[in-house]
PDB file of C-alpha atoms and ligand atoms in Angstrom:
ATOM      1  CA  MET A   1     -15.669   5.709  22.907  1.00 93.00           C
ATOM      2  CA  LYS A   2     -12.020   6.652  22.354  1.00 95.00           C
ATOM      3  CA  ILE A   3     -10.647   5.561  19.150  1.00 97.00           C
ATOM      4  CA  LYS A   4      -7.228   4.063  20.009  1.00 97.00           C
ATOM      5  CA  SER A   5      -6.457   2.363  16.881  1.00 97.00           C
ATOM      6  CA  ALA A   6      -8.049   2.253  13.010  1.00 97.00           C
ATOM      7  CA  GLU A   7      -6.986   0.492  10.085  1.00 95.00           C
ATOM      8  CA  PHE A   8      -8.003  -0.362   6.547  1.00 94.00           C
ATOM      9  CA  LEU A   9      -8.734  -4.313   6.994  1.00 95.00           C
ATOM     10  CA  THR A  10      -9.541  -5.236   3.223  1.00 94.00           C
ATOM     11  CA  SER A  11     -12.510  -4.058   0.461  1.00 92.00           C
ATOM     12  CA  ALA A  12     -14.800  -6.308  -1.243  1.00 93.00           C
ATOM     13  CA  THR A  13     -16.705  -6.823  -4.018  1.00 89.00           C
ATOM     14  CA  THR A  14     -19.867  -9.483  -2.472  1.00 89.00           C
ATOM     15  CA  LEU A  15     -20.732 -11.156   0.694  1.00 93.00           C
ATOM     16  CA  ARG A  16     -18.775 -14.541  -0.426  1.00 94.00           C
ATOM     17  CA  ASN A  17     -15.208 -12.516  -0.205  1.00 94.00           C
ATOM     18  CA  CYS A  18     -15.893 -10.592   2.844  1.00 96.00           C
ATOM     19  CA  PRO A  19     -13.340 -11.347   5.750  1.00 96.00           C
ATOM     20  CA  ARG A  20     -14.029 -13.639   7.819  1.00 95.00           C
ATOM     21  CA  ALA A  21     -17.234 -12.282  11.068  1.00 94.00           C
ATOM     22  CA  ASP A  22     -15.595 -12.727  13.986  1.00 93.00           C
ATOM     23  CA  TRP A  23     -16.146  -8.815  14.995  1.00 97.00           C
ATOM     24  CA  PRO A  24     -19.290  -6.587  15.526  1.00 98.00           C
ATOM     25  CA  GLU A  25     -19.994  -4.746  12.297  1.00 98.00           C
ATOM     26  CA  PHE A  26     -21.637  -1.431  11.738  1.00 98.00           C
ATOM     27  CA  ALA A  27     -22.158   0.014   8.183  1.00 97.00           C
ATOM     28  CA  MET A  28     -22.346   3.389   6.663  1.00 96.00           C
ATOM     29  CA  ILE A  29     -24.400   3.493   3.064  1.00 95.00           C
ATOM     30  CA  GLY A  30     -26.241   6.466   1.502  1.00 92.00           C
ATOM     31  CA  ARG A  31     -26.095   8.334  -2.088  1.00 88.00           C
ATOM     32  CA  SER A  32     -22.466   8.714  -3.915  1.00 84.00           C
ATOM     33  CA  ASN A  33     -21.085  12.151  -2.034  1.00 88.00           C
ATOM     34  CA  VAL A  34     -23.558  12.099   0.548  1.00 93.00           C
ATOM     35  CA  GLY A  35     -20.316  12.105   2.779  1.00 94.00           C
ATOM     36  CA  LYS A  36     -19.727   7.978   4.044  1.00 93.00           C
ATOM     37  CA  SER A  37     -16.074   8.353   3.127  1.00 91.00           C
ATOM     38  CA  SER A  38     -15.725  12.216   5.660  1.00 95.00           C
ATOM     39  CA  LEU A  39     -17.292  10.743   8.325  1.00 97.00           C
ATOM     40  CA  ILE A  40     -15.131   7.325   8.542  1.00 96.00           C
ATOM     41  CA  ASN A  41     -12.711   9.379   8.564  1.00 96.00           C
ATOM     42  CA  MET A  42     -14.549  12.062  11.075  1.00 97.00           C
ATOM     43  CA  LEU A  43     -15.193   9.311  13.705  1.00 98.00           C
ATOM     44  CA  THR A  44     -12.279   7.595  13.550  1.00 97.00           C
ATOM     45  CA  GLU A  45     -10.118  11.316  13.440  1.00 96.00           C
ATOM     46  CA  ARG A  46      -7.939   9.867  10.884  1.00 94.00           C
ATOM     47  CA  ARG A  47      -7.317  12.073   7.838  1.00 90.00           C
ATOM     48  CA  ASN A  48      -7.152   9.776   5.085  1.00 89.00           C
ATOM     49  CA  LEU A  49      -8.330   6.174   6.596  1.00 92.00           C
ATOM     50  CA  ALA A  50     -11.725   6.569   4.000  1.00 88.00           C
ATOM     51  CA  LYS A  51     -11.148   7.751   0.067  1.00 81.00           C
ATOM     52  CA  VAL A  52     -13.065  11.360   0.210  1.00 77.00           C
ATOM     53  CA  SER A  53     -14.074  11.943  -3.416  1.00 67.00           C
ATOM     54  CA  ALA A  54     -14.587  14.613  -5.384  1.00 59.00           C
ATOM     55  CA  THR A  55     -16.444  12.577  -8.782  1.00 58.00           C
ATOM     56  CA  PRO A  56     -19.622  10.696  -7.143  1.00 55.00           C
ATOM     57  CA  GLY A  57     -19.839   6.678  -7.879  1.00 51.00           C
ATOM     58  CA  LYS A  58     -16.132   6.182  -8.163  1.00 53.00           C
ATOM     59  CA  THR A  59     -16.073   3.412  -4.733  1.00 62.00           C
ATOM     60  CA  ARG A  60     -17.881   0.614  -5.674  1.00 76.00           C
ATOM     61  CA  LEU A  61     -16.113  -1.866  -3.522  1.00 86.00           C
ATOM     62  CA  LEU A  62     -17.068  -2.616   0.277  1.00 91.00           C
ATOM     63  CA  ASN A  63     -14.210  -1.671   2.577  1.00 92.00           C
ATOM     64  CA  PHE A  64     -13.768  -2.816   5.899  1.00 95.00           C
ATOM     65  CA  PHE A  65     -12.141  -0.995   9.011  1.00 96.00           C
ATOM     66  CA  THR A  66     -11.132  -2.378  11.535  1.00 97.00           C
ATOM     67  CA  ILE A  67     -11.720  -0.275  15.380  1.00 98.00           C
ATOM     68  CA  ASN A  68     -10.030  -0.456  18.308  1.00 97.00           C
ATOM     69  CA  ASN A  69      -9.039  -3.878  17.167  1.00 97.00           C
ATOM     70  CA  ARG A  70     -13.027  -4.955  18.521  1.00 96.00           C
ATOM     71  CA  TRP A  71     -15.326  -4.086  15.795  1.00 98.00           C
ATOM     72  CA  LEU A  72     -15.466  -3.161  11.870  1.00 98.00           C
ATOM     73  CA  LEU A  73     -17.014  -0.181  10.348  1.00 97.00           C
ATOM     74  CA  VAL A  74     -17.635  -0.900   6.732  1.00 96.00           C
ATOM     75  CA  ASP A  75     -17.845   2.018   3.892  1.00 93.00           C
ATOM     76  CA  LEU A  76     -20.616   0.644   1.460  1.00 91.00           C
ATOM     77  CA  PRO A  77     -21.171   1.871  -2.329  1.00 85.00           C
ATOM     78  CA  GLY A  78     -23.140   4.532  -2.425  1.00 72.00           C
ATOM     79  CA  TYR A  79     -26.976   3.977  -3.866  1.00 70.00           C
ATOM     80  CA  GLY A  80     -27.481   6.029  -7.210  1.00 53.00           C
ATOM     81  CA  TYR A  81     -24.876   6.208 -10.017  1.00 44.00           C
ATOM     82  CA  ALA A  82     -25.783   8.357 -12.132  1.00 39.00           C
ATOM     83  CA  LYS A  83     -22.966   7.609 -14.240  1.00 43.00           C
ATOM     84  CA  VAL A  84     -22.782   3.870 -13.934  1.00 47.00           C
ATOM     85  CA  ALA A  85     -24.596   1.951 -16.983  1.00 50.00           C
ATOM     86  CA  GLN A  86     -28.067   0.264 -15.978  1.00 54.00           C
ATOM     87  CA  GLU A  87     -26.897  -3.492 -15.625  1.00 52.00           C
ATOM     88  CA  LYS A  88     -23.654  -2.370 -13.991  1.00 49.00           C
ATOM     89  CA  ARG A  89     -25.677  -0.838 -11.139  1.00 49.00           C
ATOM     90  CA  ALA A  90     -28.105  -4.256 -11.197  1.00 47.00           C
ATOM     91  CA  ASP A  91     -24.906  -5.660 -10.199  1.00 48.00           C
ATOM     92  CA  PHE A  92     -23.725  -3.319  -6.945  1.00 53.00           C
ATOM     93  CA  ASN A  93     -26.855  -3.355  -5.530  1.00 72.00           C
ATOM     94  CA  GLU A  94     -27.161  -7.016  -5.720  1.00 78.00           C
ATOM     95  CA  ALA A  95     -23.390  -7.706  -3.755  1.00 84.00           C
ATOM     96  CA  VAL A  96     -24.837  -4.595  -0.954  1.00 88.00           C
ATOM     97  CA  ALA A  97     -28.190  -6.248  -0.808  1.00 88.00           C
ATOM     98  CA  GLY A  98     -26.536  -9.886  -0.529  1.00 90.00           C
ATOM     99  CA  TYR A  99     -23.885  -8.020   2.342  1.00 94.00           C
ATOM    100  CA  ILE A 100     -27.191  -6.908   4.134  1.00 93.00           C
ATOM    101  CA  GLU A 101     -29.133  -9.445   4.052  1.00 93.00           C
ATOM    102  CA  GLY A 102     -26.417 -12.347   4.835  1.00 96.00           C
ATOM    103  CA  ARG A 103     -23.564 -10.608   7.317  1.00 97.00           C
ATOM    104  CA  GLU A 104     -24.364 -12.201  10.511  1.00 96.00           C
ATOM    105  CA  THR A 105     -22.097  -9.348  12.820  1.00 98.00           C
ATOM    106  CA  LEU A 106     -23.651  -6.246  11.163  1.00 98.00           C
ATOM    107  CA  LEU A 107     -25.411  -4.775  14.142  1.00 98.00           C
ATOM    108  CA  CYS A 108     -26.547  -1.565  12.874  1.00 98.00           C
ATOM    109  CA  VAL A 109     -26.796  -0.228   9.020  1.00 97.00           C
ATOM    110  CA  PHE A 110     -26.316   3.765   9.568  1.00 98.00           C
ATOM    111  CA  VAL A 111     -28.185   5.675   6.622  1.00 96.00           C
ATOM    112  CA  LEU A 112     -26.673   9.054   5.672  1.00 97.00           C
ATOM    113  CA  ILE A 113     -28.992  11.780   4.263  1.00 96.00           C
ATOM    114  CA  ASP A 114     -27.591  15.157   3.149  1.00 96.00           C
ATOM    115  CA  SER A 115     -29.461  17.545   5.639  1.00 97.00           C
ATOM    116  CA  ARG A 116     -30.052  20.311   2.666  1.00 96.00           C
ATOM    117  CA  ILE A 117     -31.531  18.141   0.158  1.00 93.00           C
ATOM    118  CA  GLU A 118     -35.324  17.089   0.646  1.00 91.00           C
ATOM    119  CA  PRO A 119     -36.755  13.978   0.963  1.00 89.00           C
ATOM    120  CA  GLN A 120     -35.680  11.827  -2.078  1.00 88.00           C
ATOM    121  CA  ARG A 121     -37.483   8.508  -3.465  1.00 85.00           C
ATOM    122  CA  ILE A 122     -34.566   6.504  -3.405  1.00 85.00           C
ATOM    123  CA  ASP A 123     -33.534   6.754   0.471  1.00 89.00           C
ATOM    124  CA  ILE A 124     -37.478   6.773   1.548  1.00 89.00           C
ATOM    125  CA  ASP A 125     -36.902   3.384  -0.675  1.00 85.00           C
ATOM    126  CA  PHE A 126     -33.658   1.750   0.865  1.00 88.00           C
ATOM    127  CA  LEU A 127     -35.572   2.302   4.397  1.00 91.00           C
ATOM    128  CA  GLN A 128     -38.551   0.897   3.416  1.00 87.00           C
ATOM    129  CA  TRP A 129     -36.463  -2.165   2.098  1.00 87.00           C
ATOM    130  CA  LEU A 130     -33.990  -2.041   5.532  1.00 90.00           C
ATOM    131  CA  GLY A 131     -37.558  -2.149   7.767  1.00 90.00           C
ATOM    132  CA  GLU A 132     -38.737  -5.133   5.457  1.00 88.00           C
ATOM    133  CA  ARG A 133     -36.124  -7.336   6.693  1.00 90.00           C
ATOM    134  CA  ASP A 134     -35.929  -6.214  10.420  1.00 93.00           C
ATOM    135  CA  MET A 135     -32.319  -4.691   9.853  1.00 95.00           C
ATOM    136  CA  PRO A 136     -31.648  -2.161  12.746  1.00 97.00           C
ATOM    137  CA  HIS A 137     -30.626   0.892  11.686  1.00 97.00           C
ATOM    138  CA  ALA A 138     -30.190   4.575  12.182  1.00 98.00           C
ATOM    139  CA  LEU A 139     -30.062   8.243  10.337  1.00 98.00           C
ATOM    140  CA  ILE A 140     -26.988  10.288   9.843  1.00 98.00           C
ATOM    141  CA  PHE A 141     -28.000  14.051   8.490  1.00 98.00           C
ATOM    142  CA  THR A 142     -24.220  15.457   6.992  1.00 98.00           C
ATOM    143  CA  LYS A 143     -22.972  18.672   6.012  1.00 98.00           C
ATOM    144  CA  THR A 144     -25.399  20.523   8.936  1.00 98.00           C
ATOM    145  CA  ASP A 145     -22.042  22.952   8.483  1.00 98.00           C
ATOM    146  CA  LYS A 146     -23.096  24.089   5.307  1.00 97.00           C
ATOM    147  CA  GLN A 147     -26.481  25.755   6.606  1.00 96.00           C
ATOM    148  CA  SER A 148     -28.215  27.335   9.373  1.00 96.00           C
ATOM    149  CA  PRO A 149     -29.805  25.029  11.914  1.00 96.00           C
ATOM    150  CA  ALA A 150     -33.232  26.413  11.323  1.00 97.00           C
ATOM    151  CA  ALA A 151     -32.653  24.894   7.521  1.00 96.00           C
ATOM    152  CA  THR A 152     -31.610  21.448   9.223  1.00 96.00           C
ATOM    153  CA  ARG A 153     -34.060  20.741  11.731  1.00 96.00           C
ATOM    154  CA  ALA A 154     -36.996  22.017   8.661  1.00 96.00           C
ATOM    155  CA  ASN A 155     -35.058  19.402   6.585  1.00 95.00           C
ATOM    156  CA  ILE A 156     -35.303  16.611   9.188  1.00 95.00           C
ATOM    157  CA  ASP A 157     -38.436  17.167   9.880  1.00 95.00           C
ATOM    158  CA  ARG A 158     -39.731  17.282   6.578  1.00 95.00           C
ATOM    159  CA  PHE A 159     -38.069  13.839   6.007  1.00 95.00           C
ATOM    160  CA  LYS A 160     -39.294  12.488   8.891  1.00 94.00           C
ATOM    161  CA  GLN A 161     -42.622  13.124   7.966  1.00 93.00           C
ATOM    162  CA  ALA A 162     -41.783  11.315   4.539  1.00 93.00           C
ATOM    163  CA  LEU A 163     -40.898   8.127   6.918  1.00 92.00           C
ATOM    164  CA  SER A 164     -43.851   8.242   8.875  1.00 91.00           C
ATOM    165  CA  ALA A 165     -46.208   8.057   5.574  1.00 87.00           C
ATOM    166  CA  TRP A 166     -45.406   3.973   6.311  1.00 83.00           C
ATOM    167  CA  ARG A 167     -44.037   3.268   8.987  1.00 86.00           C
ATOM    168  CA  ALA A 168     -44.593   4.093  13.171  1.00 83.00           C
ATOM    169  CA  GLU A 169     -41.446   4.223  14.805  1.00 87.00           C
ATOM    170  CA  LEU A 170     -38.548   6.750  13.339  1.00 90.00           C
ATOM    171  CA  PRO A 171     -35.116   5.107  13.576  1.00 95.00           C
ATOM    172  CA  PRO A 172     -32.697   6.886  16.242  1.00 97.00           C
ATOM    173  CA  THR A 173     -31.336   9.790  14.214  1.00 97.00           C
ATOM    174  CA  PHE A 174     -28.282  11.544  14.633  1.00 98.00           C
ATOM    175  CA  LEU A 175     -26.343  14.884  12.422  1.00 98.00           C
ATOM    176  CA  SER A 176     -23.116  15.404  11.767  1.00 98.00           C
ATOM    177  CA  SER A 177     -20.508  17.098  10.283  1.00 98.00           C
ATOM    178  CA  SER A 178     -17.056  16.283   8.873  1.00 97.00           C
ATOM    179  CA  GLN A 179     -15.998  19.493   8.722  1.00 97.00           C
ATOM    180  CA  THR A 180     -17.151  20.604  12.673  1.00 97.00           C
ATOM    181  CA  LYS A 181     -16.802  16.992  13.887  1.00 98.00           C
ATOM    182  CA  ALA A 182     -20.621  17.242  15.029  1.00 98.00           C
ATOM    183  CA  GLY A 183     -22.520  14.167  15.930  1.00 98.00           C
ATOM    184  CA  ARG A 184     -18.972  12.506  16.436  1.00 98.00           C
ATOM    185  CA  GLY A 185     -19.357  11.538  20.461  1.00 98.00           C
ATOM    186  CA  GLU A 186     -23.372  10.621  20.118  1.00 98.00           C
ATOM    187  CA  ILE A 187     -22.809   8.479  17.458  1.00 98.00           C
ATOM    188  CA  LEU A 188     -19.537   6.922  19.020  1.00 98.00           C
ATOM    189  CA  ARG A 189     -21.811   6.639  22.066  1.00 98.00           C
ATOM    190  CA  PHE A 190     -24.785   4.931  20.105  1.00 98.00           C
ATOM    191  CA  ILE A 191     -22.211   2.405  18.925  1.00 98.00           C
ATOM    192  CA  GLU A 192     -20.884   1.725  21.918  1.00 98.00           C
ATOM    193  CA  GLN A 193     -24.417   1.175  23.520  1.00 98.00           C
ATOM    194  CA  THR A 194     -25.661  -1.403  20.804  1.00 98.00           C
ATOM    195  CA  MET A 195     -22.037  -2.845  20.560  1.00 97.00           C
ATOM    196  CA  ALA A 196     -23.056  -3.510  24.911  1.00 96.00           C
ATOM    197  CA  ALA A 197     -26.585  -4.376  24.092  1.00 91.00           C
TER     198      ALA A 197
HETATM  199  N1  GDP B   1     -19.049  20.837   4.445  1.00 82.02           N
HETATM  200  C1  GDP B   1     -18.917  19.707   4.461  1.00 82.02           C
HETATM  201  N2  GDP B   1     -18.678  19.037   2.653  1.00 82.02           N
HETATM  202  C2  GDP B   1     -18.643  17.656   3.204  1.00 82.02           C
HETATM  203  C3  GDP B   1     -18.856  16.908   4.394  1.00 82.02           C
HETATM  204  N3  GDP B   1     -18.856  15.770   4.528  1.00 82.02           N
HETATM  205  C4  GDP B   1     -18.461  15.986   2.844  1.00 82.02           C
HETATM  206  N4  GDP B   1     -18.350  16.291   2.551  1.00 82.02           N
HETATM  207  C5  GDP B   1     -17.576  16.760   1.362  1.00 82.02           C
HETATM  208  O1  GDP B   1     -18.449  15.965  -0.091  1.00 82.02           O
HETATM  209  C6  GDP B   1     -18.113  15.222  -1.003  1.00 82.02           C
HETATM  210  C7  GDP B   1     -17.992  13.792  -0.581  1.00 82.02           C
HETATM  211  O2  GDP B   1     -17.774  13.205   0.433  1.00 82.02           O
HETATM  212  P1  GDP B   1     -17.506  11.472   0.383  1.00 82.02           P
HETATM  213  O3  GDP B   1     -16.373  11.471   1.906  1.00 82.02           O
HETATM  214  O4  GDP B   1     -16.118  10.901  -0.650  1.00 82.02           O
HETATM  215  O5  GDP B   1     -18.786  11.406   0.191  1.00 82.02           O
HETATM  216  P2  GDP B   1     -19.351   9.761   0.035  1.00 82.02           P
HETATM  217  O6  GDP B   1     -19.109   9.536  -1.772  1.00 82.02           O
HETATM  218  O7  GDP B   1     -20.331   9.541   0.446  1.00 82.02           O
HETATM  219  O8  GDP B   1     -17.915   8.741   0.899  1.00 82.02           O
HETATM  220  C8  GDP B   1     -16.353  15.748  -0.923  1.00 82.02           C
HETATM  221  O9  GDP B   1     -16.203  16.946  -1.042  1.00 82.02           O
HETATM  222  C9  GDP B   1     -16.516  16.049   0.888  1.00 82.02           C
HETATM  223  O10 GDP B   1     -15.397  17.034   1.176  1.00 82.02           O
HETATM  224  C10 GDP B   1     -19.189  17.459   5.815  1.00 82.02           C
HETATM  225  O11 GDP B   1     -19.822  17.266   6.307  1.00 82.02           O
HETATM  226  N5  GDP B   1     -19.525  18.862   5.750  1.00 82.02           N
HETATM  227 MG1   MG B   2     -16.923   7.294  -0.362  1.00 82.02          MG
END
């Protein structure tokens, strides 16, 4: 898929103030700092479309982007904020949960995992939560430029091993780097195919 246009549409705090659900939608989620905003910029080839932050946990909004005037990409808040008060975190996850459970045009949630980090409880728990809700999802292992392909493969195998302990089917998996643009073609092709299905 060629990206002809990519524009910021709006931000929302909960499902209720999301923009009208007129277009097929894809969302990015993952722990703070995993590379969600960088991936959105890489996919759209726009340097500053999504704000890349050096401080984890800063983005607390659902940010909507219109792509090619025909589908939406959503930058969801990262889960797990070390620096945010416990009650705020609960609020926050509730907004994301409400969005994922109630957004009828949401076709797929991309769950981003740092390819350098061993399987984390919070990621596994979230994938289990998606599975329980029959929400279609895919995995994107980010920052693959930061280590050797062999180290990436070994870590992905460990993650899949951890997932297979409780589910038979593994979700579609992609490797990405917003530095080298690895994964861009595959992810965009997957989005195109999902919209066509
Ligand atoms: N080397 C490398 N750094 C990355 C990559 N993706 C993100 N980063 C860096 O990781 C940090 C967090 O990225 P960001 O996109 O803001 O993560 P977010 O919190 O998930 O939106 C920033 O310093 C990025 O420059 C990648 O693929 N490769
Ligand atoms: Mg971000």
